[in-house]
Amino acid sequence: MDYQNEYILVKDLRKIYARKKHHDLLVFDSISFAVEKGEFICIVGGSGCGKSTLLRVMSGLDSDYEGDIIIDGEKVKKPDKRRGFVYQEHRLFPWMTVEKNVRFVINDGNEEENKKKVKEILELVGLKGFESAYPKELSGGMAQRVNIARALVNKPEILFLDEPFGALDALTRIQLQKELLVIRKKQKNTMLLVTHDIEEAVFLADRIIVLGNRPAEILDIVNVNLSETRERSSKEFQEIRKNIYKYFEYKEH
Amino acid sequence: MRKKVHNGLIYFLESIILLILIIIIWCIASETGYINEILLPSPRMIGQTFIKKLIDKSLLIEIGISIGRVLKGYMCAVIAGICLGVIIGLSEHVHHMTKIIIQILKPIPPIAWIPLVILWMGIGETSKVFLIFLGGFFVILLNVIDGIRYIDPKIVEVSSAVETPKMKYIFQLVIPAAMPNIFTGLRVALGTSWSCVVAAELVAASSGVGYMISNARNFGQMDVVIIGMISIGVVGKLMDEILRLLEKKILAWNF
Ligand SMILES: Nc1ncnc2c1ncn2[C@@H]1O[C@H](COP(=O)(O)OP(=O)(O)OP(=O)(O)O)[C@@H](O)[C@H]1O
Ligand SMILES: [Mg+2]
C-alpha cells in the first residue's frame, strides 16, 4: 500500500492507558489502516474493545499514543475544528437552549453569520422550532440530533461519531441513520462511526472495520458493495451482515 | 383538582400544627402559673410588648438597621467568595497553595475574631460589617471552589475540543455549571451571615437587633430578648425564601 496519498492514515498505532491501581492496559498493539476522502467507515467491535479510544486518538482528543495518525499529511496532535465529534453521551449544556448549545462551539465569524449557520444546521437535523428548548425538554432522539448539529456546525471535513444512536430505540435509530446519510450527501464529510450494531454498520458504511478483543486488532475490513439505497431485508445485505456476525459468534473460553 | 386543593391545605396545616401546639401549651402553662414568668415570659406578655414595639416602630427600625449591615457584609462575602473561588477553582496550583490556609481559617468562628477586629478597625460600622463578611465568606468560597472543581470533565472536553477562548469558557461554561453549588453556598452563607449579626452588634453597637437583645438582657427584659430572637429567626427564614425563589428563577434549567 502506498501510504503517501492516503487522506487519513493510521499506522502502527499503539495505545496504553497508564492506570494507578491496576497494571497498565494495552488497548492497541499495532493497528494500521487508511481512509479515503469522503468515505463512510464504520468500526464494529465488542464492548470495551477500544472503539471509543480509537476515535479519541484519531480526532486528537487523546494525544497520548505511539505510532502515526496522519490526516491530510499532518500528524494529529490535538483537536481541530475541521474535525467534528459526536460523543457517545450527548454532553449538552443543560443551562443553554438548543440554539445556544450549538452556537457555543463556534469561536469565530460574526454574530449574524453564526446565527444563520446555527439556524441552517438545526433545520438540517430536523430541529426547526426547538431552538429555544432546554435539553431537559428534549427526547433522547432530539438530544442526539442537537449533539450531531453541534458537531456539524463548524462544517468539519471529518465527522467522528461514537455510538451516536446507541441509546435510542430501534425506530428512532433507523430514522436517524437515514438522516445521517442525507446529511453526508449534502455536506460530503468523511465519516467514521463506531457502533456495536452490525446492521447499522452495513446500512451506513462504505467499509466496515471489525475490531477484535484486547489488545484490539483489526480482524477484517469488509467492503460493503451495496447500492446507495439499502434494503435491510435484501439478500446481499443479509449476506454481509452474516459475514461480520461470524466474528462475534464464538467466544473463546 | 378539588383533591389537590384539599391536599394543599392539609400539607400546610401539617407544617404548622406543631408550632401552634407548642404555643398553646406554652400559653396554658404560663396562665396556670406552671412557668415562672421571670424565667420565661408568657406569650401574652411577649405579644403585648411586640405590639408596643410595632406601634412605636422601634422593632422595625432595629431590624432594618441589622438587615442593612448584614447585606453590606454579605455582598462583600459574595463578591470576594465568587471571585476568589473561581480563581482557586480553575487552577490546580492556586488550589494546592491556598488549601491549608483556607482549611485552618474556616473553622474559626467570627466571634473569635472580635478582639482583633476591634483593634484593627475600631468599634465603628466597618468592624461589624467585617464580622458578618467573615460569617459568609468561607461558606461561599468553598462551595464555589467545589462547584468548579467537580464540573464534569466530559463537558469541559466539549469546550476544549473547539479551542474556546478563556473568558467565554469561564462565563458561559464554568460559572453556569457551578451555579447549583454556588447557590447552595449563597443560601447557607446568607444564613450564617445573618446569625452573625448578634455577635457583630455585641461590638459596642447602639442599634440593631443584636444590640436590642444585649440591651434588654441588661435590664432583665426577657420578653424583648425573645422578640429579638424570634425576629432574627423569622427574618432569616424570609431571606432564605427570597434566595430560594431567585434560585428557582435563575436555575430553571436545573429543576
Ligand atoms: N481514561 C481511561 N483510563 C484507563 N482505562 C481506560 C480509559 N478509557 C478507557 N479505558 C479502558 O480501555 C478499554 C477500551 O475502552 P473504550 O472506551 O475505548 O471501549 P469501547 O470499545 O468504546 O467500549 P463501549 O462499547 O462500551 O463504549 C476499556 O477496557 C476501558 O476500561
Ligand atoms: Mg465507547
Coordinates of C-alpha atoms and ligand atoms in Angstrom, one line a residue:
Chain A
M1 CA 0.0 0.0 0.0
D2 CA 1.3 3.4 -0.8
Y3 CA 0.6 5.4 2.3
Q4 CA 1.7 8.8 1.0
N5 CA -1.6 9.6 -0.8
E6 CA -4.0 8.5 1.9
Y7 CA -6.4 11.1 3.3
I8 CA -6.4 9.5 6.8
L9 CA -3.6 7.2 7.7
V10 CA -3.3 5.2 10.9
K11 CA 0.0 3.3 11.1
D12 CA 1.3 1.0 13.8
L13 CA -1.0 2.7 16.4
R14 CA -0.2 1.6 19.9
K15 CA -2.2 2.9 22.9
I16 CA -1.6 2.2 26.5
Y17 CA -3.7 3.5 29.4
A18 CA -1.5 4.0 32.4
R19 CA -3.6 3.1 35.4
K20 CA -2.8 3.6 39.1
K21 CA -4.3 0.6 40.8
H22 CA -4.0 -2.0 38.1
H23 CA -1.2 -2.8 35.7
D24 CA -1.2 -0.7 32.5
L25 CA -3.8 -1.5 29.9
L26 CA -2.7 -2.2 26.4
V27 CA -5.6 -1.3 24.2
F28 CA -4.0 -1.5 20.7
D29 CA -0.7 -3.0 20.0
S30 CA -0.3 -2.3 16.3
I31 CA -3.2 -1.1 14.2
S32 CA -2.9 0.2 10.7
F33 CA -5.5 1.3 8.1
A34 CA -6.3 4.1 5.7
V35 CA -9.4 6.0 4.8
E36 CA -10.2 7.8 1.6
K37 CA -11.7 11.3 1.5
G38 CA -15.5 11.2 1.6
E39 CA -15.6 7.6 2.7
F40 CA -18.0 6.3 5.4
I41 CA -16.2 4.0 7.7
C42 CA -17.9 2.0 10.4
I43 CA -16.0 0.5 13.3
V44 CA -17.6 -2.5 15.0
G45 CA -16.4 -4.5 18.0
G46 CA -17.4 -5.8 21.3
S47 CA -17.9 -3.7 24.4
G48 CA -14.7 -2.3 25.9
C49 CA -12.5 -3.4 23.0
G50 CA -11.3 0.2 22.4
K51 CA -13.7 1.7 19.8
S52 CA -14.1 5.0 21.7
T53 CA -10.3 5.0 22.3
L54 CA -9.6 4.7 18.6
L55 CA -11.9 7.6 17.7
R56 CA -10.5 9.7 20.5
V57 CA -6.9 9.3 19.4
M58 CA -7.8 9.8 15.7
S59 CA -9.7 13.0 16.4
G60 CA -6.9 14.4 18.7
L61 CA -8.9 14.3 21.9
D62 CA -6.3 12.0 23.3
S63 CA -2.8 12.7 22.0
D64 CA -1.1 10.2 24.2
Y65 CA -0.4 7.4 21.7
E66 CA 2.5 5.8 19.8
G67 CA 2.7 5.3 16.1
D68 CA 1.3 7.6 13.4
I69 CA -2.1 9.1 12.8
I70 CA -1.8 11.4 9.8
I71 CA -4.7 13.4 8.4
D72 CA -4.2 15.3 5.2
G73 CA -0.4 15.0 5.6
E74 CA -0.4 16.3 9.1
K75 CA 0.2 14.4 12.3
V76 CA -2.7 14.5 14.6
K77 CA -1.8 16.1 18.0
K78 CA -4.8 18.0 19.2
P79 CA -8.5 18.5 18.3
D80 CA -9.2 20.7 15.3
K81 CA -12.4 22.4 14.3
R82 CA -12.1 20.8 10.9
R83 CA -12.9 17.6 12.7
G84 CA -16.3 17.2 14.4
F85 CA -17.0 14.7 17.2
V86 CA -20.4 13.3 18.2
Y87 CA -19.9 12.0 21.7
Q88 CA -21.3 8.7 23.0
E89 CA -23.3 10.6 25.6
H90 CA -24.9 13.8 24.3
R91 CA -23.0 16.2 26.6
L92 CA -25.4 19.1 26.1
F93 CA -25.1 22.0 28.5
P94 CA -28.3 21.9 30.5
W95 CA -28.2 25.7 31.1
M96 CA -28.3 26.6 27.5
T97 CA -31.1 26.4 24.9
V98 CA -30.6 24.2 21.9
E99 CA -29.6 27.1 19.8
K100 CA -27.0 28.4 22.4
N101 CA -25.6 24.9 22.8
V102 CA -24.9 24.7 19.1
R103 CA -23.6 28.3 19.0
F104 CA -21.2 27.7 21.8
V105 CA -18.8 25.6 19.7
I106 CA -18.4 28.4 17.1
N107 CA -15.5 30.5 18.0
D108 CA -15.0 32.8 15.0
G109 CA -17.0 34.7 12.4
N110 CA -19.5 37.4 13.1
E111 CA -22.7 37.2 15.1
E112 CA -25.1 37.5 12.1
E113 CA -23.3 34.7 10.1
N114 CA -23.1 32.4 13.1
K115 CA -26.8 32.8 13.8
K116 CA -27.5 31.8 10.2
K117 CA -25.2 28.9 10.4
V118 CA -26.9 27.6 13.5
K119 CA -30.3 28.0 12.0
E120 CA -29.3 26.1 8.9
I121 CA -27.8 23.2 10.8
L122 CA -30.7 22.9 13.1
E123 CA -33.0 22.7 10.1
L124 CA -30.8 20.1 8.6
V125 CA -31.1 17.8 11.6
G126 CA -34.8 18.4 11.8
L127 CA -34.9 20.6 14.9
K128 CA -36.6 23.6 13.5
G129 CA -39.0 25.1 16.1
F130 CA -36.9 23.7 19.0
E131 CA -34.3 26.4 19.0
S132 CA -35.3 27.8 22.4
A133 CA -35.9 24.5 24.2
Y134 CA -33.7 23.4 27.0
P135 CA -32.0 19.9 27.0
K136 CA -34.2 18.6 29.7
E137 CA -37.2 19.2 27.5
L138 CA -35.9 17.1 24.7
S139 CA -36.4 13.4 24.0
G140 CA -33.3 11.2 23.6
G141 CA -33.6 11.3 19.8
M142 CA -33.8 15.1 19.8
A143 CA -30.9 15.5 22.2
Q144 CA -28.8 13.3 19.9
R145 CA -29.9 15.5 16.9
V146 CA -28.6 18.5 18.8
N147 CA -25.4 16.6 19.5
I148 CA -25.0 16.0 15.8
A149 CA -25.8 19.5 14.9
R150 CA -23.1 20.7 17.3
A151 CA -20.5 18.5 15.7
L152 CA -21.6 19.7 12.2
V153 CA -21.9 23.4 12.6
N154 CA -18.3 24.2 12.0
K155 CA -18.6 22.3 8.7
P156 CA -16.0 19.7 9.6
E157 CA -14.3 17.7 6.8
I158 CA -14.3 14.7 9.0
L159 CA -17.0 13.7 11.4
F160 CA -16.3 11.2 14.2
L161 CA -19.4 9.5 15.7
D162 CA -19.1 7.4 18.8
E163 CA -22.1 5.2 19.0
P164 CA -24.4 8.2 18.2
F165 CA -27.6 6.1 18.2
G166 CA -26.6 3.6 20.9
A167 CA -29.1 4.9 23.5
L168 CA -32.1 5.2 21.1
D169 CA -35.0 3.0 20.4
A170 CA -34.9 1.0 17.2
L171 CA -37.4 3.2 15.3
T172 CA -35.7 6.5 16.1
R173 CA -32.4 4.8 15.4
I174 CA -33.4 3.8 11.9
Q175 CA -34.8 7.3 11.2
L176 CA -31.6 9.0 12.3
Q177 CA -29.5 6.6 10.3
K178 CA -31.3 7.7 7.2
E179 CA -31.0 11.3 8.1
L180 CA -27.3 10.9 8.7
L181 CA -26.9 9.7 5.1
V182 CA -28.8 12.7 3.8
I183 CA -26.5 15.0 5.8
R184 CA -23.5 13.3 4.4
K185 CA -24.7 13.6 0.9
K186 CA -25.2 17.3 1.4
Q187 CA -22.0 18.1 3.3
K188 CA -19.7 15.5 1.8
N189 CA -18.0 14.8 5.1
T190 CA -15.7 11.8 5.6
M191 CA -17.4 9.9 8.4
L192 CA -16.0 7.4 11.0
L193 CA -18.8 5.9 13.1
V194 CA -18.4 3.5 15.9
T195 CA -21.2 1.1 16.6
H196 CA -21.8 -2.4 18.1
D197 CA -24.9 -2.8 15.9
I198 CA -23.7 -4.7 12.9
E199 CA -26.9 -4.0 10.9
E200 CA -26.3 -0.3 11.4
A201 CA -22.8 -0.6 10.1
V202 CA -23.9 -2.5 7.0
F203 CA -26.6 0.1 6.4
L204 CA -24.3 3.1 6.6
A205 CA -20.8 2.2 5.7
D206 CA -18.7 2.0 2.6
R207 CA -16.3 -0.1 4.6
I208 CA -16.5 -1.8 7.9
I209 CA -13.5 -2.3 10.2
V210 CA -14.0 -5.2 12.5
L211 CA -12.1 -5.0 15.8
G212 CA -11.2 -8.0 17.9
N213 CA -10.6 -8.0 21.6
R214 CA -7.8 -6.9 23.8
P215 CA -5.4 -5.8 22.7
A216 CA -7.7 -5.0 19.9
E217 CA -6.6 -5.8 16.4
I218 CA -8.3 -5.5 13.0
L219 CA -9.9 -8.8 12.3
D220 CA -11.2 -7.8 8.9
I221 CA -12.0 -4.8 6.8
V222 CA -15.3 -5.5 4.9
N223 CA -16.2 -3.7 1.7
V224 CA -19.9 -3.0 1.5
N225 CA -20.6 -3.0 -2.2
L226 CA -24.3 -2.2 -2.0
S227 CA -26.3 0.5 -3.8
E228 CA -26.8 3.8 -2.1
T229 CA -30.4 3.0 -1.0
R230 CA -30.0 -0.2 1.0
E231 CA -32.8 -2.7 1.7
R232 CA -32.2 -4.3 5.1
S233 CA -34.1 -7.4 4.0
S234 CA -32.2 -7.9 0.8
K235 CA -30.1 -11.0 0.3
E236 CA -26.9 -9.1 -0.3
F237 CA -27.4 -7.0 2.9
Q238 CA -28.0 -10.1 5.0
E239 CA -25.0 -11.8 3.4
I240 CA -22.7 -9.1 4.6
R241 CA -24.3 -8.9 8.0
K242 CA -23.8 -12.6 8.5
N243 CA -20.2 -12.3 7.3
I244 CA -19.4 -9.9 10.0
Y245 CA -21.6 -11.5 12.6
K246 CA -19.4 -14.7 12.5
Y247 CA -16.5 -12.8 14.1
F248 CA -18.6 -12.4 17.2
E249 CA -20.4 -15.7 17.3
Y250 CA -17.9 -17.8 19.1
K251 CA -16.4 -16.7 22.4
E252 CA -13.0 -18.1 23.3
H253 CA -13.0 -19.9 26.6
Chain B
M1 CA -58.4 19.5 41.2
R2 CA -60.5 19.5 44.4
K3 CA -58.4 16.8 45.8
K4 CA -55.3 18.8 45.1
V5 CA -56.6 21.9 46.9
H6 CA -57.6 19.7 49.8
N7 CA -54.2 18.1 49.9
G8 CA -52.5 21.5 49.8
L9 CA -54.5 22.6 52.8
I10 CA -53.6 19.5 54.8
Y11 CA -50.0 19.9 53.7
F12 CA -50.0 23.5 55.0
L13 CA -51.7 22.6 58.3
E14 CA -49.2 19.7 58.8
S15 CA -46.3 22.2 58.5
I16 CA -47.6 24.5 61.2
I17 CA -49.5 22.2 63.6
L18 CA -46.5 21.5 65.8
L19 CA -45.8 25.2 66.1
I20 CA -49.3 26.0 67.1
L21 CA -49.4 23.2 69.6
I22 CA -46.2 24.5 71.3
I23 CA -47.6 28.0 71.6
I24 CA -50.9 26.7 73.1
I25 CA -49.1 24.6 75.6
W26 CA -46.8 27.5 76.5
C27 CA -49.9 29.7 76.9
I28 CA -51.7 27.3 79.2
A29 CA -48.5 26.6 81.2
S30 CA -47.9 30.3 81.7
E31 CA -51.5 31.3 82.6
T32 CA -51.8 28.5 85.1
G33 CA -48.6 29.5 86.7
Y34 CA -46.6 26.4 85.9
I35 CA -43.9 28.6 84.3
N36 CA -42.1 31.3 86.3
E37 CA -42.6 34.5 84.2
I38 CA -39.2 35.8 85.2
L39 CA -37.5 32.8 83.6
L40 CA -39.8 32.6 80.6
P41 CA -42.3 35.3 79.9
S42 CA -45.8 34.3 78.7
P43 CA -46.9 34.6 75.1
R44 CA -49.4 37.2 76.2
M45 CA -46.6 39.4 77.7
I46 CA -44.5 38.9 74.6
G47 CA -47.4 39.7 72.4
Q48 CA -48.1 42.9 74.3
T49 CA -44.5 44.1 74.1
F50 CA -44.4 43.1 70.5
I51 CA -47.4 45.3 69.6
K52 CA -46.0 48.2 71.6
K53 CA -42.7 47.9 69.7
L54 CA -44.5 47.7 66.4
I55 CA -46.5 50.8 67.1
D56 CA -43.5 52.9 68.2
K57 CA -41.7 51.4 65.1
S58 CA -38.6 50.6 67.3
L59 CA -38.6 46.9 66.4
L60 CA -38.7 47.5 62.6
I61 CA -36.1 50.2 62.8
E62 CA -33.7 47.9 64.7
I63 CA -34.4 45.0 62.3
G64 CA -33.8 47.4 59.3
I65 CA -30.5 48.5 60.7
S66 CA -29.4 44.9 61.2
I67 CA -30.5 43.9 57.7
G68 CA -28.6 46.8 56.3
R69 CA -25.4 45.7 58.0
V70 CA -25.9 42.1 57.0
L71 CA -26.5 43.0 53.4
K72 CA -23.3 45.0 53.3
G73 CA -21.2 42.3 54.8
Y74 CA -22.9 39.6 52.8
M75 CA -22.5 41.4 49.5
C76 CA -18.7 41.7 50.2
A77 CA -18.6 38.0 51.0
V78 CA -20.5 37.1 47.8
I79 CA -18.2 39.2 45.6
A80 CA -15.0 38.1 47.3
G81 CA -16.1 34.5 47.6
I82 CA -17.1 34.1 44.0
C83 CA -14.1 35.9 42.5
L84 CA -11.5 34.1 44.6
G85 CA -13.4 30.8 44.3
V86 CA -13.3 31.0 40.5
I87 CA -9.6 31.8 40.6
I88 CA -8.8 29.0 43.0
G89 CA -11.2 26.5 41.4
L90 CA -9.8 27.0 38.0
S91 CA -6.1 26.5 38.9
E92 CA -4.8 23.3 40.4
H93 CA -1.7 25.2 41.6
V94 CA -3.6 28.0 43.3
H95 CA -5.9 25.5 44.9
H96 CA -3.0 23.5 46.2
M97 CA -1.3 26.6 47.6
T98 CA -4.3 28.0 49.4
K99 CA -5.9 24.8 50.6
I100 CA -4.3 24.6 54.1
I101 CA -4.8 28.3 54.8
I102 CA -8.5 28.1 54.0
Q103 CA -8.9 24.9 55.9
I104 CA -7.4 26.4 59.0
L105 CA -9.2 29.8 58.8
K106 CA -12.6 28.3 58.1
P107 CA -13.4 26.7 61.5
I108 CA -12.5 29.9 63.4
P109 CA -15.9 31.4 64.4
P110 CA -16.4 35.1 63.7
I111 CA -16.8 35.7 67.5
A112 CA -13.2 34.7 68.0
W113 CA -12.1 37.4 65.6
I114 CA -13.7 40.2 67.7
P115 CA -10.7 41.3 69.7
L116 CA -8.5 41.6 66.6
V117 CA -11.2 43.2 64.6
I118 CA -11.8 45.9 67.2
L119 CA -8.0 46.5 67.4
W120 CA -7.8 46.9 63.6
M121 CA -11.0 48.6 62.7
G122 CA -12.2 50.2 65.9
I123 CA -15.8 49.9 67.1
G124 CA -17.4 51.6 64.1
E125 CA -19.6 50.2 61.4
T126 CA -16.7 48.6 59.5
S127 CA -15.8 46.1 62.1
K128 CA -19.4 44.9 62.3
V129 CA -19.7 44.6 58.6
F130 CA -16.4 42.7 58.6
L131 CA -17.6 40.2 61.1
I132 CA -20.7 39.5 59.1
F133 CA -18.5 39.2 56.0
L134 CA -16.4 36.5 57.8
G135 CA -19.6 34.7 58.6
G136 CA -20.4 34.2 55.0
F137 CA -17.2 34.3 53.1
F138 CA -15.8 30.9 53.7
V139 CA -19.0 29.1 53.0
I140 CA -19.3 30.8 49.6
L141 CA -15.7 30.4 48.8
L142 CA -15.6 26.6 49.5
N143 CA -18.9 26.0 47.6
V144 CA -17.6 27.9 44.5
I145 CA -14.3 26.0 44.6
D146 CA -16.0 22.7 44.8
G147 CA -18.6 23.6 42.2
I148 CA -15.9 24.4 39.8
R149 CA -13.5 21.5 40.6
Y150 CA -16.2 18.9 40.2
I151 CA -17.5 20.1 36.8
D152 CA -18.0 17.0 34.6
P153 CA -14.7 16.7 32.6
K154 CA -16.7 15.4 29.7
I155 CA -18.5 18.8 29.4
V156 CA -15.2 20.6 29.7
E157 CA -13.9 18.4 26.8
V158 CA -16.6 19.7 24.5
S159 CA -15.3 23.2 25.1
S160 CA -11.6 22.4 24.9
A161 CA -12.0 20.4 21.7
V162 CA -13.1 23.6 19.9
E163 CA -10.5 25.8 21.4
T164 CA -12.9 28.1 23.3
P165 CA -11.4 31.4 24.4
K166 CA -10.7 31.5 28.2
M167 CA -13.2 34.2 29.1
K168 CA -16.0 32.6 27.2
Y169 CA -15.1 29.3 28.8
I170 CA -15.3 30.8 32.3
F171 CA -18.5 32.8 31.8
Q172 CA -20.5 30.5 29.6
L173 CA -19.4 27.1 30.9
V174 CA -17.6 27.2 34.3
I175 CA -19.8 29.6 36.2
P176 CA -23.2 28.3 35.0
A177 CA -22.0 24.7 35.5
A178 CA -21.0 25.6 39.1
M179 CA -24.2 27.6 39.7
P180 CA -26.1 25.0 41.6
N181 CA -23.2 24.7 44.0
I182 CA -22.7 28.4 44.1
F183 CA -26.3 28.9 45.1
T184 CA -26.1 26.4 47.9
G185 CA -23.1 28.4 49.2
L186 CA -25.1 31.7 48.8
R187 CA -28.0 30.4 50.7
V188 CA -26.1 28.8 53.6
A189 CA -23.9 31.9 53.8
L190 CA -26.8 34.3 54.0
G191 CA -28.0 32.2 57.0
T192 CA -24.6 32.3 58.7
S193 CA -24.0 36.0 57.9
W194 CA -27.4 36.8 59.4
S195 CA -26.8 34.8 62.5
C196 CA -23.5 36.6 63.0
V197 CA -25.4 39.9 63.4
V198 CA -25.8 39.4 67.1
A199 CA -22.1 38.7 67.6
A200 CA -21.3 41.7 65.4
E201 CA -23.6 44.0 67.3
L202 CA -22.0 43.0 70.6
V203 CA -19.2 45.2 69.5
A204 CA -20.3 48.4 71.1
A205 CA -23.3 48.8 69.0
S206 CA -26.1 51.2 69.9
S207 CA -28.6 49.9 67.3
G208 CA -29.7 46.7 65.6
V209 CA -31.5 43.6 66.8
G210 CA -28.3 42.3 68.4
Y211 CA -28.0 45.5 70.4
M212 CA -31.7 45.2 71.3
I213 CA -31.1 41.8 72.7
S214 CA -28.0 42.5 74.8
N215 CA -29.5 45.8 76.0
A216 CA -32.7 44.1 77.1
R217 CA -30.7 41.4 78.9
N218 CA -29.0 44.1 81.0
F219 CA -32.5 45.3 82.1
G220 CA -33.8 41.8 82.5
Q221 CA -36.5 42.2 79.8
M222 CA -36.7 38.7 78.7
D223 CA -39.8 39.4 76.6
V224 CA -37.7 41.8 74.5
V225 CA -34.9 39.3 74.3
I226 CA -37.4 36.7 73.0
I227 CA -38.9 39.1 70.5
G228 CA -35.4 39.8 69.2
M229 CA -34.6 36.1 68.9
I230 CA -37.8 35.4 67.1
S231 CA -37.3 38.4 64.8
I232 CA -33.9 37.0 63.8
G233 CA -35.4 33.6 63.1
V234 CA -38.3 35.0 61.0
V235 CA -36.1 37.4 59.0
G236 CA -33.6 34.6 58.4
K237 CA -36.3 32.4 57.1
L238 CA -37.7 35.1 54.8
M239 CA -34.3 35.9 53.4
D240 CA -33.7 32.2 52.6
E241 CA -37.1 32.1 51.0
I242 CA -36.2 35.0 48.7
L243 CA -33.0 33.4 47.7
R244 CA -34.8 30.2 47.1
L245 CA -37.2 31.9 44.7
L246 CA -34.3 33.6 42.9
E247 CA -32.6 30.2 42.6
K248 CA -35.7 28.7 41.0
K249 CA -35.8 31.5 38.5
I250 CA -32.1 31.6 37.6
L251 CA -31.6 27.9 37.7
A252 CA -34.8 27.0 35.9
W253 CA -32.8 24.6 33.7
N254 CA -31.8 22.6 36.8
F255 CA -35.2 21.9 38.3
Ligands
LIG1 N1 -9.2 7.0 30.6 C1 -9.0 5.7 30.7 N2 -8.2 5.2 31.7 C2 -7.9 3.9 31.8 N3 -8.6 3.0 31.1 C3 -9.4 3.3 30.1 C4 -9.7 4.7 29.9 N4 -10.7 4.8 29.0 C5 -10.9 3.6 28.6 N5 -10.2 2.7 29.3 C6 -10.2 1.2 29.1 O1 -9.9 1.0 27.8 C7 -10.6 -0.1 27.2 C8 -11.3 0.4 26.0 O2 -12.2 1.4 26.3 P1 -13.2 2.1 25.2 O3 -14.0 3.1 25.9 O4 -12.3 2.6 24.1 O5 -14.1 0.9 24.8 P2 -15.3 0.8 23.8 O6 -15.0 -0.2 22.8 O7 -15.6 2.2 23.3 O8 -16.4 0.3 24.7 P3 -18.0 0.6 24.7 O9 -18.6 -0.2 23.5 O10 -18.5 0.0 26.0 O11 -18.2 2.0 24.5 C9 -11.6 -0.5 28.3 O12 -11.2 -1.7 28.9 C10 -11.6 0.6 29.3 O13 -11.8 0.2 30.6
MG2 MG -17.2 3.5 23.7

